[in-house]
Each structure stands twice: as structure tokens, then as C-alpha cells.
């Protein structure tokens, strides 16, 4: 049976043949569905009459999870509906990945070596932090003017030594990102400051941040590296400096489809405008769902301005089957009030005036019945609740819902990752099933913690306390979980109190563990468990001569058997192997500290989690997600 399209969807999928088009899509209107079918139709056209031997339809989207989702959908349509090879004729990339592809093809155009590196978040943050600390020594007195005179002297010292450097580090990161988004080089800023002769102390922060920026770029240059903020501006420079290179890419990507265009920045728009040459460019997004404007230079106004250009075809997707009619009416009224009656005139442009329409009676996706949809506000007038009390109310609501609706999906949306981690702990304590779309998942954190515990011991193999901790936190958790606490306590105590660890690990002659560790009261099976543990630890000690990435792979094969966990171990090995190349002087304690950062949720571990590989909510399982991570996903209850 052929796929049925709504009228607005069909106008885009079957009606588009080229040119500029803007698709303003309301929530639940089938944006991804429409864009995937349009991409497949264009791939069919390209395969039948290519203008270049390597021509592809280029789909540009926001996140890695969206990339995987588009690839899967387009491949299915090509294979099942159009009878074409599923993996040929298109490329799906994030904007930064596309910029990386462009720079990687011609690195010399932007002054980079062929094997240039991209520093990750940890390295970039570390460089900036060190530079701020170095520069701060010369600015301490000047910046202490920002500390209130009413604060006691001992508290002032703490602010000066800890708080101010932390604030300045955050300021420097933001300043550097904004400068790069504006394509402003450190030398240009320094020259402008010198020519302006701006007086101190009013512009001390500007001088400070500019000098940190200059040294940061110098540090990257020494490494032969760039950061993620460099990629788009360098790609733009490469395209502008080599017309022949640009012409070749324009032939390769004759059709460009841009997803989530409401989150595009000025630089990203410039890059796609150059590549498309103003010819065949479809921009799809919802101006009222921008999520990046609060912490980047992205703005939905770029999409709105594009939509209003006379040469651009306006093809809205206004029909939504996601919500009930009363929810749609509420959303429409909020947008109408904001755009026409908001008391602040400046905020009347915050939303784009577009109306969400319910589905027609013959639509395949009918709006949910009004009786089954509602908004419940758990609040008593005049009574406030603490954050912990709020979590307890959420837990009580989740328990009731999971018991009565095991076949439904449910999510808790949190404002920040740390809040989600607290909820995850409560759900885990009550054995309620959950999955996370946070900075890192609990599975990632637990795996990183296990590998870290192993490295902690291998860095100090003579310490019985570390050996005992390794047995408790890794071996016992892997095989026994929370069971047999009494036997665990006895074995842990025996290992912790044994002082001749070298003799235990590499005995000169055959030894009887039962008598050596005073385990006569334990069953023989527990002694065998301990012997198996020591055998594996000996193998890890023997592997210490290996490079860190190979050591991690060896460890992973011993403690993981699930394919997902093994893949995670591989990603950890690649991560630490990269750090080893960058810091050849590092030892096991340094690598263990990096894993601690991941296990403590202090930094996202990019490279392996479910959000990166596509996500579908599971019925009967609570999803914990930040507001940003939940974009584009649906649940029965939120």
C-alpha cells in the first residue's frame, strides 16, 4: 500500500523540484517524516540523472541521534518503497560534521596540516582554565574591586582565590565562542583595543578575555589543532578562498535539505548559502521550538527572515495529530497572546505567529480524545515545597502511573542534568525501571566507575585497600550485585587486612587461600570465587606493559559480555588512547581521574549512549530527560 501524505506534506514531497523553500512545521506535523520522503524522492531523481559522478542529496540536521534517525528512515524508503539501494545517493550530517568534512578535504586552505586534530571539550576547557589561572595572577588586584566591601576579609580571600577564577573561566569560554562565531581573530581584537585606547578599569574584563583568547589560539596552533567552534568558520574560509573547490562541492550536493533550521546560527546559514548557491535549498524547522538561543549565537530569526524572502516558496506544515484539540487551543492562545498582547513590545517577536491545526476526520493520525488528555498542576496556593519534596511527589505520581499503565510511556523532564541524576538515584533505590537522556546514562557512569576502580588498583598494586575495593566495587557487583552481604564483608575484610599483596598476587609456591586469609568459616565456593578474582587481576597486572587503549580493551573483555558494554569499553579505550597521544607523560592515575570525571557526571562522554544512536521510549519505563534532550520525542505522559 502506498504511503498516504497529508495535503501539505504531499505538496512538499511530490511538488518540490528545485529552488528555495521554507517549511515552517508545527509540533507533531510530521516534519521528519516529510523531510525523509522528500530526501528519498530527490535521491531517486539524482540516481536517474546525476550531474556529477559522486552527486549526493545532502541532509543537514542538528544532532547525532537525528543523523541516525534520518539515515534509517531514508534507507527504508529507498529500499521498501522505491526499490533502490538503501545506502547510496545521500549524505546525512550534523552541521559541525559537515564543516569538518569540508575542512578535512582541503586543510591547507585554512593553514592546517593534513593530520590536524580536533581538541575535545575536556582539553579545550583545561587549556582555558590554565590560561585564566596564569593571567589572573597579574589581574588579581584589579578584579578584587568586584567584591563587595561589606564581605568579611576571610570570605573575600576565598572569593578571590576560588570564585573569581571560576567566574572568569566561564566568561573566557563564552567570550571565545562568541568571538569565533563573529569570525573575529585575537589580533583584530587586540588591535582594536589598542587603537581605541579604552580606559581601565571599565574595560579590564575585555582586555583580560582578549588576552586569554589570543593565548588559547596560540596553544591550539602549537598542537596543530582546532576546537569545535573553529570548524564552521574555517569551512567558510575554505569555501570562500577556493572557488574551484566550492564549485566541485556544489556539483556534489545539488540539493541541500536543512533540518531544525530554527537552531541555525549566522555562520551555519552562511555556509549552507554558499554551498547551495541560492539554488536548491529546503529549510525545515519550527521557529517556536528553538532550543539553542539561550547558550549559542543561534536564532530562529534566521529561518523567519529566510521564509519572508520573496523568492522563497513558503510551504508550512500546520496540521498536527500529536495533541488533543484543547492542548492545541491552549498552545495557539499562548502564541497569540505573546505576539499581540504581551506587555513588553520587545517580547512580542519571541514567537512566530503560526496556528496549529488539528487533523481532519480522514487523517490516519487522529488527535487524542480530549477526555484522555489534561494538564495537571500540582500546587497549593500559599504553600511552597522544597526541591526534595517535589521529587517525592514526582516519585509518588510515577509509582501510581506505572502500576496502572504498564503499557504506556512516561517521561520526567528536568531543567538540568544534576536534577535528573537525583531522580535516577531515587528510581534506582525503589527498583523502578528507568532510562536516561542526560549528560551520560547510568550505564555509562557505572561502566566508567568500574574501569576507574581497576586503574586505581593497577596504579598502586601493593595496596591491600585498593585490592579490597576492586573486589567489592567491580567483581562482586558484576557477579552478585547486592546479594550475600555477609560473605562479601568477610572476603573484603580478609583482603583489606592482608599486608603481603605481592605474595598473594604472585606466590613463589602453591598457596592455600583458605588458611592464608583465615577463611576457614566460609564455604569452599566463596574461596573459589576469590581465586577466580585473583586470577583475572594477575592477567591485568601482566598487561600493564600495553598502551592504555589496549589495556582498557583487555579489561573490558574480562568484565563485560553485553555487546553494548563491549562497545562502550571500546569507546573508553579510544578516548584514553587519544589522551595518551596528547599527554605522553600521563600515567594510570591521570587516566583514572579522567574516568572519574565521566563517572561523576562532570562531563558528557561523547561517543556512546542511546541518545547518540537514536531513541525510542519504552512502555512501562520512566524516561529522564532534560528539556533540550526531549526535543522531537513523544510520550503518553510527561
Coordinates of C-alpha atoms in Angstrom, one line a residue:
X1 CA 0.0 0.0 0.0
X2 CA 1.5 3.4 -1.0
X3 CA 2.2 5.8 1.8
X4 CA -0.5 8.4 2.4
X5 CA 0.5 12.0 2.8
X6 CA -1.4 14.9 4.2
X7 CA -2.1 17.6 1.6
X8 CA 0.6 19.9 3.0
X9 CA 3.1 17.0 3.1
X10 CA 2.3 15.9 -0.5
X11 CA 2.8 19.5 -1.7
X12 CA 6.4 19.3 -0.4
X13 CA 7.3 15.7 -1.2
X14 CA 5.9 15.4 -4.7
X15 CA 5.7 19.1 -5.6
X16 CA 9.3 20.2 -4.9
X17 CA 11.5 20.1 -8.0
X18 CA 14.1 22.7 -7.0
X19 CA 14.7 26.2 -5.8
X20 CA 14.4 27.8 -2.3
X21 CA 11.7 26.5 0.1
X22 CA 11.0 27.2 3.7
X23 CA 8.9 24.7 5.7
X24 CA 7.6 26.1 9.0
X25 CA 6.5 22.9 10.8
X26 CA 4.3 22.9 13.9
X27 CA 5.0 20.3 16.6
X28 CA 3.7 16.9 15.6
X29 CA 3.2 17.8 11.9
X30 CA 5.4 15.0 10.6
X31 CA 8.5 17.1 9.9
X32 CA 11.0 14.3 9.9
X33 CA 8.6 12.0 8.0
X34 CA 8.2 14.7 5.3
X35 CA 11.8 15.5 5.0
X36 CA 12.8 11.8 4.8
X37 CA 10.4 11.2 2.0
X38 CA 11.5 14.3 0.2
X39 CA 15.1 13.2 0.5
X40 CA 14.3 9.8 -0.9
X41 CA 12.5 11.3 -3.9
X42 CA 15.4 13.6 -4.6
X43 CA 17.8 10.6 -4.3
X44 CA 15.7 8.8 -6.9
X45 CA 16.0 11.8 -9.2
X46 CA 19.7 12.1 -8.7
X47 CA 20.3 8.4 -9.3
X48 CA 18.4 8.6 -12.6
X49 CA 20.2 11.7 -13.9
X50 CA 23.2 12.6 -11.9
X51 CA 25.0 15.9 -12.8
X52 CA 28.2 14.6 -11.2
X53 CA 29.6 11.1 -10.7
X54 CA 29.6 11.5 -6.9
X55 CA 26.4 13.6 -6.6
X56 CA 24.5 13.2 -3.3
X57 CA 21.5 14.7 -1.7
X58 CA 22.8 16.5 1.4
X59 CA 20.7 16.4 4.6
X60 CA 21.9 18.6 7.4
X61 CA 20.5 18.2 10.9
X62 CA 21.1 19.1 14.5
X63 CA 22.3 16.1 16.5
X64 CA 23.9 12.7 16.0
X65 CA 20.7 10.9 17.1
X66 CA 18.8 12.8 14.4
X67 CA 21.5 11.8 11.8
X68 CA 21.0 8.1 12.7
X69 CA 17.2 8.5 12.6
X70 CA 17.3 10.1 9.1
X71 CA 19.7 7.5 7.7
X72 CA 17.4 4.7 8.9
X73 CA 14.2 6.3 7.6
X74 CA 15.7 7.3 4.2
X75 CA 17.2 3.8 3.7
X76 CA 13.9 2.1 4.5
X77 CA 12.0 4.3 2.0
X78 CA 14.6 3.8 -0.8
X79 CA 14.6 0.0 -0.3
X80 CA 10.9 -0.7 0.5
X81 CA 9.0 1.9 -1.5
X82 CA 11.3 3.0 -4.3
X83 CA 13.2 -0.2 -4.9
X84 CA 16.7 1.4 -4.8
X85 CA 19.9 0.7 -3.0
X86 CA 19.3 1.9 0.6
X87 CA 22.7 3.4 1.4
X88 CA 23.6 5.2 -1.9
X89 CA 23.0 8.8 -3.2
X90 CA 22.7 10.8 0.0
X91 CA 24.7 12.0 3.0
X92 CA 23.3 13.0 6.4
X93 CA 25.5 15.1 8.6
X94 CA 25.3 17.5 11.5
X95 CA 26.4 21.0 10.7
X96 CA 29.7 20.6 12.6
X97 CA 30.4 17.2 11.0
X98 CA 29.7 18.8 7.5
X99 CA 32.1 21.6 8.3
X100 CA 34.7 19.0 9.4
X101 CA 34.3 17.1 6.2
X102 CA 34.9 20.3 4.2
X103 CA 38.0 21.3 6.2
X104 CA 39.4 17.8 6.1
X105 CA 39.3 17.8 2.3
X106 CA 41.4 20.9 2.0
X107 CA 43.1 21.7 5.3
X108 CA 45.9 23.6 3.7
X109 CA 43.4 26.3 2.6
X110 CA 42.9 27.3 6.2
X111 CA 46.5 26.9 7.3
X112 CA 46.1 23.4 8.9
X113 CA 48.3 20.3 8.4
X114 CA 46.8 17.2 6.8
X115 CA 46.6 15.4 10.2
X116 CA 45.2 18.2 12.2
X117 CA 43.4 17.3 15.4
X118 CA 40.1 18.5 16.9
X119 CA 40.5 19.0 20.7
X120 CA 37.6 17.7 22.7
X121 CA 35.7 19.6 25.4
X122 CA 38.0 18.4 28.2
X123 CA 41.2 19.5 26.5
X124 CA 39.7 22.9 25.5
X125 CA 38.4 23.5 29.0
X126 CA 41.7 22.6 30.5
X127 CA 43.6 24.9 28.3
X128 CA 41.3 27.8 29.1
X129 CA 41.3 27.1 32.8
X130 CA 45.1 27.1 32.9
X131 CA 45.4 30.3 30.9
X132 CA 42.9 32.1 33.2
X133 CA 44.8 31.0 36.3
X134 CA 48.1 32.2 34.7
X135 CA 46.7 35.6 33.6
X136 CA 44.7 36.1 36.9
X137 CA 47.9 36.5 38.8
X138 CA 48.5 39.8 37.1
X139 CA 44.9 40.9 37.4
X140 CA 44.0 39.9 41.0
X141 CA 44.1 43.4 42.5
X142 CA 42.1 44.8 39.6
X143 CA 39.4 42.2 39.8
X144 CA 39.0 42.3 43.6
X145 CA 37.2 45.6 43.0
X146 CA 34.2 43.5 42.0
X147 CA 34.0 42.0 45.6
X148 CA 31.6 43.9 47.8
X149 CA 33.2 45.9 50.6
X150 CA 30.6 44.5 53.1
X151 CA 32.0 41.0 52.8
X152 CA 34.4 39.9 55.6
X153 CA 38.1 39.7 54.8
X154 CA 38.4 35.9 55.3
X155 CA 35.5 35.4 52.9
X156 CA 37.0 37.9 50.4
X157 CA 40.1 35.8 50.2
X158 CA 38.1 32.7 49.4
X159 CA 36.2 34.6 46.7
X160 CA 39.4 36.0 45.2
X161 CA 41.2 32.6 45.2
X162 CA 38.4 30.3 44.1
X163 CA 35.2 32.0 43.0
X164 CA 36.6 34.8 40.8
X165 CA 38.9 32.4 38.8
X166 CA 35.9 30.1 38.2
X167 CA 33.7 33.0 37.0
X168 CA 36.5 34.3 34.8
X169 CA 36.9 30.9 33.3
X170 CA 33.2 30.7 32.3
X171 CA 33.5 34.3 30.9
X172 CA 36.5 33.4 28.8
X173 CA 34.8 30.3 27.3
X174 CA 31.8 32.4 26.4
X175 CA 33.9 35.2 25.0
X176 CA 36.0 32.9 22.9
X177 CA 32.9 31.2 21.4
X178 CA 31.2 34.5 20.6
X179 CA 34.4 35.9 19.0
X180 CA 34.7 32.8 16.8
X181 CA 31.1 33.0 15.8
X182 CA 31.7 36.5 14.7
X183 CA 34.9 35.4 12.8
X184 CA 36.9 37.8 14.9
X185 CA 40.6 36.9 15.3
X186 CA 42.5 37.7 18.6
X187 CA 44.9 40.0 16.6
X188 CA 41.9 42.1 15.4
X189 CA 40.6 42.5 18.9
X190 CA 44.0 43.4 20.3
X191 CA 44.5 46.0 17.6
X192 CA 41.0 47.5 18.1
X193 CA 41.6 47.7 21.8
X194 CA 45.0 49.4 21.3
X195 CA 43.5 51.9 18.7
X196 CA 40.5 52.7 20.9
X197 CA 42.7 53.3 24.0
X198 CA 39.9 52.1 26.2
X199 CA 40.5 53.2 29.8
X200 CA 40.8 50.9 32.7
X201 CA 39.1 49.7 34.9
X202 CA 35.9 49.8 32.9
X203 CA 37.3 47.5 30.2
X204 CA 39.6 45.3 32.3
X205 CA 37.4 42.3 31.6
X206 CA 37.5 42.9 27.9
X207 CA 41.3 43.2 28.0
X208 CA 41.6 40.1 30.1
X209 CA 39.3 37.9 28.0
X210 CA 41.0 39.1 24.8
X211 CA 44.5 38.1 26.1
X212 CA 43.2 34.7 27.2
X213 CA 41.7 34.2 23.7
X214 CA 45.0 35.1 22.0
X215 CA 46.9 32.7 24.1
X216 CA 44.3 30.0 23.7
X217 CA 44.5 30.2 19.9
X218 CA 48.3 30.1 20.2
X219 CA 48.1 27.0 22.3
X220 CA 45.9 25.3 19.7
X221 CA 48.3 26.3 16.9
X222 CA 51.2 24.7 18.8
X223 CA 49.2 21.4 18.9
X224 CA 48.2 21.6 15.2
X225 CA 44.6 21.5 16.4
X226 CA 41.3 23.3 16.3
X227 CA 38.3 23.2 18.5
X228 CA 34.6 22.6 17.6
X229 CA 34.0 26.4 17.5
X230 CA 36.6 26.7 14.7
X231 CA 35.1 24.2 12.3
X232 CA 32.3 26.2 10.7
X233 CA 34.3 29.4 10.4
X234 CA 37.2 27.5 8.9
X235 CA 34.9 25.7 6.5
X236 CA 33.5 29.1 5.4
X237 CA 37.0 30.4 4.8
X238 CA 38.0 27.3 2.7
X239 CA 34.9 27.8 0.6
X240 CA 35.5 31.5 0.1
X241 CA 39.2 31.1 -0.7
X242 CA 38.9 28.4 -3.4
X243 CA 36.1 28.9 -6.0
X244 CA 37.1 25.7 -7.7
X245 CA 36.7 23.7 -4.5
X246 CA 33.3 25.4 -3.8
X247 CA 32.1 24.6 -7.4
X248 CA 33.0 21.0 -7.0
X249 CA 31.1 20.7 -3.7
X250 CA 28.1 22.5 -5.3
X251 CA 28.0 19.8 -8.0
X252 CA 28.3 17.0 -5.4
X253 CA 25.4 18.5 -3.3
X254 CA 23.0 19.9 -5.8
X255 CA 20.1 19.5 -3.3
X256 CA 20.5 20.6 0.4
X257 CA 17.8 19.8 3.0
X258 CA 18.3 21.5 6.3
X259 CA 16.5 20.1 9.4
X260 CA 16.0 22.1 12.6
X261 CA 16.7 25.3 10.8
X262 CA 15.3 27.4 13.7
X263 CA 18.6 26.5 15.6
X264 CA 20.9 27.7 12.8
X265 CA 23.4 30.4 13.5
X266 CA 24.6 33.1 11.2
X267 CA 27.8 31.2 10.3
X268 CA 25.9 28.0 9.7
X269 CA 23.5 29.8 7.4
X270 CA 26.3 31.4 5.5
X271 CA 28.0 28.0 4.9
X272 CA 24.8 26.4 3.6
X273 CA 24.0 29.5 1.5
X274 CA 27.5 29.3 -0.1
X275 CA 27.1 25.6 -0.8
X276 CA 23.6 25.9 -2.3
X277 CA 24.5 29.0 -4.4
X278 CA 20.9 30.1 -3.7
X279 CA 19.6 27.3 -5.9
X280 CA 18.1 24.2 -4.3
X281 CA 17.9 24.7 -0.6
X282 CA 15.0 23.5 1.6
X283 CA 15.0 24.8 5.2
X284 CA 12.7 23.0 7.7
X285 CA 12.0 24.0 11.3
X286 CA 9.7 25.4 13.9
X287 CA 10.5 29.0 14.8
X288 CA 8.7 28.4 18.1
X289 CA 10.8 25.5 19.1
X290 CA 14.3 27.0 19.1
X291 CA 16.4 25.4 21.9
X292 CA 19.9 26.8 21.3
X293 CA 19.3 30.6 21.6
X294 CA 20.0 30.7 25.3
X295 CA 23.6 29.4 25.1
X296 CA 24.8 29.9 21.5
X297 CA 24.5 32.6 18.7
X298 CA 21.7 30.6 17.0
X299 CA 18.4 32.4 16.4
X300 CA 15.1 31.4 14.9
X301 CA 15.0 34.8 13.2
X302 CA 17.4 33.5 10.5
X303 CA 14.7 31.0 9.4
X304 CA 11.9 33.6 9.7
X305 CA 13.8 36.1 7.6
X306 CA 14.5 33.4 5.0
X307 CA 10.8 32.4 4.9
X308 CA 9.8 36.0 4.2
X309 CA 12.1 36.5 1.2
X310 CA 10.1 36.9 -2.0
X311 CA 12.0 34.2 -3.9
X312 CA 11.4 31.6 -1.2
X313 CA 8.4 29.2 -1.5
X314 CA 6.5 29.2 1.8
X315 CA 5.3 25.6 2.4
X316 CA 4.0 25.3 6.0
X317 CA 3.2 22.1 7.8
X318 CA 0.3 23.3 10.1
X319 CA -1.6 20.1 10.8
X320 CA -0.7 18.1 13.9
X321 CA -2.1 14.8 15.3
X322 CA 0.2 14.8 18.3
X323 CA -2.0 16.6 20.9
X324 CA -5.7 16.8 21.7
X325 CA -7.7 19.8 20.5
X326 CA -7.8 21.5 23.9
X327 CA -4.0 21.3 24.2
X328 CA -3.7 22.7 20.7
X329 CA -6.1 25.5 21.6
X330 CA -4.0 26.4 24.6
X331 CA -0.8 26.5 22.6
X332 CA -2.4 28.7 19.9
X333 CA -3.7 31.1 22.5
X334 CA -0.3 31.4 24.3
X335 CA 1.3 32.2 20.9
X336 CA -1.5 34.7 20.0
X337 CA -1.3 36.5 23.4
X338 CA 2.5 36.7 23.2
X339 CA 2.7 38.0 19.7
X340 CA -0.2 40.6 20.1
X341 CA -0.7 41.4 23.8
X342 CA 2.5 40.8 25.7
X343 CA 3.1 43.9 27.9
X344 CA 6.8 44.0 26.6
X345 CA 6.8 45.1 23.0
X346 CA 10.3 43.6 22.6
X347 CA 9.0 40.1 23.6
X348 CA 6.1 40.2 21.1
X349 CA 8.6 38.9 18.5
X350 CA 9.6 35.9 20.6
X351 CA 7.1 33.6 18.9
X352 CA 6.3 33.3 15.2
X353 CA 2.5 33.7 14.6
X354 CA 1.5 30.4 13.2
X355 CA -1.5 28.4 14.1
X356 CA -1.5 24.6 14.9
X357 CA -4.4 22.9 13.1
X358 CA -6.0 19.6 14.3
X359 CA -6.2 16.7 11.9
X360 CA -9.2 16.1 9.6
X361 CA -11.6 13.2 10.1
X362 CA -10.0 11.1 7.3
X363 CA -6.4 11.6 8.7
X364 CA -4.5 8.4 9.7
X365 CA -3.3 10.0 12.9
X366 CA -6.3 11.3 14.8
X367 CA -5.9 13.8 17.6
X368 CA -6.1 12.1 21.1
X369 CA -9.6 12.2 22.7
X370 CA -10.0 15.3 24.9
X371 CA -11.1 13.1 27.8
X372 CA -7.7 11.4 27.9
X373 CA -5.6 14.5 27.8
X374 CA -5.1 17.0 30.6
X375 CA -2.6 19.4 32.2
X376 CA -2.4 18.9 36.0
X377 CA -0.7 21.5 38.2
X378 CA 0.4 20.0 41.5
X379 CA 0.3 23.2 43.6
X380 CA -1.4 24.5 46.6
X381 CA -1.9 28.3 46.8
X382 CA 0.2 29.8 49.5
X383 CA 2.3 26.7 50.1
X384 CA 5.8 26.2 48.8
X385 CA 7.6 22.9 48.6
X386 CA 11.3 22.2 48.7
X387 CA 13.2 20.6 45.7
X388 CA 13.4 17.3 47.7
X389 CA 9.6 17.4 48.4
X390 CA 9.0 18.0 44.7
X391 CA 11.0 14.9 43.8
X392 CA 9.0 12.8 46.3
X393 CA 5.7 14.0 44.7
X394 CA 7.1 13.1 41.3
X395 CA 8.1 9.6 42.6
X396 CA 4.6 9.0 44.1
X397 CA 3.0 10.0 40.8
X398 CA 5.3 7.7 38.8
X399 CA 4.6 4.8 41.1
X400 CA 0.8 5.2 40.6
X401 CA 1.2 5.6 36.8
X402 CA 3.5 2.6 36.3
X403 CA 1.2 0.4 38.3
X404 CA -2.0 1.4 36.4
X405 CA -0.5 1.9 32.9
X406 CA 2.4 -0.6 32.3
X407 CA 1.7 -0.3 28.6
X408 CA 2.2 3.4 28.4
X409 CA 5.3 5.6 28.0
X410 CA 6.2 8.3 30.6
X411 CA 8.9 10.9 31.0
X412 CA 10.1 13.3 33.6
X413 CA 11.7 16.5 32.1
X414 CA 14.2 18.2 34.2
X415 CA 15.8 21.6 33.9
X416 CA 19.4 20.4 34.2
X417 CA 21.4 17.1 34.4
X418 CA 22.1 17.3 38.1
X419 CA 18.4 17.2 38.9
X420 CA 18.0 14.2 36.6
X421 CA 20.8 12.4 38.4
X422 CA 19.0 12.8 41.7
X423 CA 15.8 11.4 40.3
X424 CA 17.7 8.5 38.8
X425 CA 19.0 7.6 42.3
X426 CA 15.5 7.6 43.8
X427 CA 14.2 5.4 41.0
X428 CA 17.1 3.0 41.3
X429 CA 16.6 2.8 45.1
X430 CA 12.9 1.8 44.6
X431 CA 13.8 -0.6 41.7
X432 CA 11.5 1.3 39.3
X433 CA 12.7 0.9 35.7
X434 CA 14.1 4.0 34.0
X435 CA 16.3 5.2 31.1
X436 CA 18.2 8.4 30.8
X437 CA 18.7 11.1 28.2
X438 CA 21.1 13.1 30.3
X439 CA 24.8 14.1 30.0
X440 CA 25.6 10.5 30.4
X441 CA 23.5 7.4 31.2
X442 CA 23.8 5.5 34.5
X443 CA 25.1 2.6 32.5
X444 CA 27.9 4.7 31.1
X445 CA 28.7 6.1 34.5
X446 CA 28.8 2.7 36.2
X447 CA 31.0 1.2 33.5
X448 CA 33.4 4.2 33.7
X449 CA 33.4 3.8 37.5
X450 CA 34.3 0.1 37.2
X451 CA 37.2 0.7 34.8
X452 CA 38.4 3.6 37.0
X453 CA 38.4 1.3 40.1
X454 CA 40.6 -1.2 38.2
X455 CA 43.0 1.5 37.1
X456 CA 43.2 2.8 40.7
X457 CA 44.3 -0.6 41.8
X458 CA 46.7 -1.1 38.9
X459 CA 48.3 2.2 39.7
X460 CA 49.0 1.0 43.3
X461 CA 49.0 -2.8 43.2
X462 CA 50.8 -3.2 46.5
X463 CA 48.0 -1.6 48.5
X464 CA 45.6 -4.1 50.0
X465 CA 42.9 -1.4 50.5
X466 CA 42.7 -0.9 46.7
X467 CA 42.6 -4.6 46.1
X468 CA 39.7 -5.0 48.5
X469 CA 37.9 -2.0 46.9
X470 CA 38.4 -3.6 43.5
X471 CA 36.9 -6.8 44.7
X472 CA 33.8 -5.0 46.3
X473 CA 33.1 -2.4 43.6
X474 CA 33.9 -4.5 40.5
X475 CA 34.0 -8.2 40.9
X476 CA 31.2 -8.6 43.5
X477 CA 28.9 -6.1 41.6
X478 CA 29.4 -8.0 38.4
X479 CA 28.5 -11.4 39.7
X480 CA 26.5 -10.9 42.9
X481 CA 25.1 -7.4 42.9
X482 CA 23.6 -6.7 46.3
X483 CA 23.4 -10.3 47.4
X484 CA 25.3 -12.2 50.2
X485 CA 26.4 -9.0 52.0
X486 CA 27.8 -11.1 54.9
X487 CA 30.1 -13.2 52.7
X488 CA 31.2 -10.1 50.8
X489 CA 32.1 -8.4 54.1
X490 CA 34.2 -11.4 55.2
X491 CA 36.1 -11.6 51.9
X492 CA 36.6 -7.8 51.8
X493 CA 37.9 -7.7 55.4
X494 CA 40.3 -10.6 54.6
X495 CA 41.7 -8.8 51.5
X496 CA 41.8 -5.4 53.2
X497 CA 43.8 -6.7 56.2
X498 CA 46.3 -8.8 54.2
X499 CA 49.6 -6.9 54.0
X500 CA 51.7 -9.1 51.7
X501 CA 49.8 -8.3 48.5
X502 CA 52.8 -9.1 46.3
X503 CA 53.0 -12.6 47.6
X504 CA 49.2 -13.0 47.2
X505 CA 49.3 -12.0 43.6
X506 CA 52.4 -13.7 42.5
X507 CA 53.2 -16.5 45.1
X508 CA 56.5 -18.2 45.0
X509 CA 54.8 -21.5 45.6
X510 CA 51.4 -23.0 45.7
X511 CA 49.3 -21.4 48.4
X512 CA 46.1 -22.3 50.3
X513 CA 43.9 -19.1 50.3
X514 CA 41.6 -20.5 53.0
X515 CA 44.4 -20.7 55.6
X516 CA 46.4 -17.7 54.2
X517 CA 43.5 -15.3 54.6
X518 CA 41.8 -17.0 57.6
X519 CA 38.7 -18.0 55.7
X520 CA 38.0 -21.3 57.4
X521 CA 34.4 -20.4 58.3
X522 CA 33.5 -19.7 54.7
X523 CA 32.1 -22.3 52.2
X524 CA 34.6 -23.5 49.7
X525 CA 32.7 -21.9 46.8
X526 CA 33.5 -18.5 48.2
X527 CA 37.2 -19.3 48.3
X528 CA 36.9 -20.4 44.7
X529 CA 35.3 -17.0 43.8
X530 CA 38.2 -15.3 45.4
X531 CA 40.7 -17.4 43.5
X532 CA 38.9 -16.6 40.2
X533 CA 39.1 -12.9 41.0
X534 CA 42.9 -13.0 41.8
X535 CA 43.5 -14.9 38.5
X536 CA 41.9 -12.1 36.5
X537 CA 43.7 -9.4 38.4
X538 CA 47.0 -11.2 37.7
X539 CA 46.2 -11.0 34.0
X540 CA 45.5 -7.3 34.3
X541 CA 48.8 -6.8 36.0
X542 CA 50.6 -8.7 33.3
X543 CA 49.0 -6.4 30.7
X544 CA 50.4 -3.2 32.3
X545 CA 53.1 -3.0 29.6
X546 CA 50.5 -2.5 27.0
X547 CA 49.4 1.0 25.8
X548 CA 46.5 2.4 27.7
X549 CA 43.9 1.8 24.9
X550 CA 45.0 -1.9 24.6
X551 CA 44.9 -2.3 28.4
X552 CA 41.3 -0.9 28.5
X553 CA 40.3 -3.3 25.8
X554 CA 41.8 -6.2 27.7
X555 CA 40.0 -5.2 30.9
X556 CA 36.7 -4.7 29.0
X557 CA 36.8 -8.2 27.6
X558 CA 37.1 -9.6 31.1
X559 CA 34.3 -7.6 32.8
X560 CA 31.8 -7.0 30.0
X561 CA 29.9 -9.5 27.9
X562 CA 26.9 -7.5 26.7
X563 CA 27.6 -6.1 23.2
X564 CA 26.6 -2.6 24.3
X565 CA 29.0 -2.7 27.2
X566 CA 31.8 -4.0 25.0
X567 CA 31.2 -1.2 22.6
X568 CA 31.3 1.3 25.5
X569 CA 34.7 -0.3 26.5
X570 CA 36.0 0.3 23.0
X571 CA 34.9 4.0 23.2
X572 CA 36.6 4.4 26.5
X573 CA 39.8 2.8 25.1
X574 CA 39.7 5.2 22.1
X575 CA 39.1 8.2 24.5
X576 CA 42.0 7.3 26.8
X577 CA 44.2 6.4 23.8
X578 CA 43.7 9.9 22.5
X579 CA 44.6 11.4 25.8
X580 CA 47.8 9.3 25.8
X581 CA 48.8 10.7 22.4
X582 CA 48.2 14.2 23.6
X583 CA 49.9 13.7 27.0
X584 CA 52.6 11.1 26.7
X585 CA 53.8 11.8 30.2
X586 CA 50.5 10.6 31.8
X587 CA 50.3 7.6 34.0
X588 CA 47.5 5.4 35.3
X589 CA 46.4 7.9 38.0
X590 CA 45.8 10.5 35.3
X591 CA 43.7 8.2 33.2
X592 CA 41.8 7.1 36.3
X593 CA 41.0 10.8 37.0
X594 CA 39.5 11.2 33.5
X595 CA 37.3 8.3 34.1
X596 CA 36.2 9.7 37.4
X597 CA 35.1 12.9 35.7
X598 CA 32.8 10.7 33.5
X599 CA 31.5 8.6 36.4
X600 CA 30.8 11.7 38.5
X601 CA 28.7 13.3 35.7
X602 CA 31.1 16.3 35.4
X603 CA 31.4 16.0 31.7
X604 CA 29.4 14.3 29.0
X605 CA 31.1 11.2 27.5
X606 CA 30.6 11.8 23.8
X607 CA 30.6 8.8 21.7
X608 CA 28.3 6.2 23.2
X609 CA 24.9 6.5 24.7
X610 CA 21.4 5.8 23.5
X611 CA 20.7 9.4 22.6
X612 CA 23.6 9.3 20.2
X613 CA 22.2 6.3 18.4
X614 CA 18.5 7.1 18.2
X615 CA 16.0 6.7 21.0
X616 CA 12.5 5.2 21.3
X617 CA 10.7 5.4 24.7
X618 CA 10.0 2.1 26.2
X619 CA 6.5 1.4 27.7
X620 CA 6.5 0.9 31.4
X621 CA 9.9 2.6 31.8
X622 CA 10.4 6.1 33.1
X623 CA 12.5 8.3 30.8
X624 CA 14.5 11.0 32.5
X625 CA 15.5 13.8 30.1
X626 CA 16.5 17.4 30.0
X627 CA 14.2 19.8 28.3
X628 CA 16.7 20.1 25.4
X629 CA 17.2 16.3 25.0
X630 CA 13.5 15.7 24.8
X631 CA 13.0 17.7 21.7
X632 CA 11.3 15.7 18.9
X633 CA 10.4 12.8 21.2
X634 CA 6.9 11.8 22.4
X635 CA 5.5 10.1 25.5
X636 CA 1.9 9.3 26.6
X637 CA 2.5 11.2 29.8
X638 CA 5.1 13.9 30.8

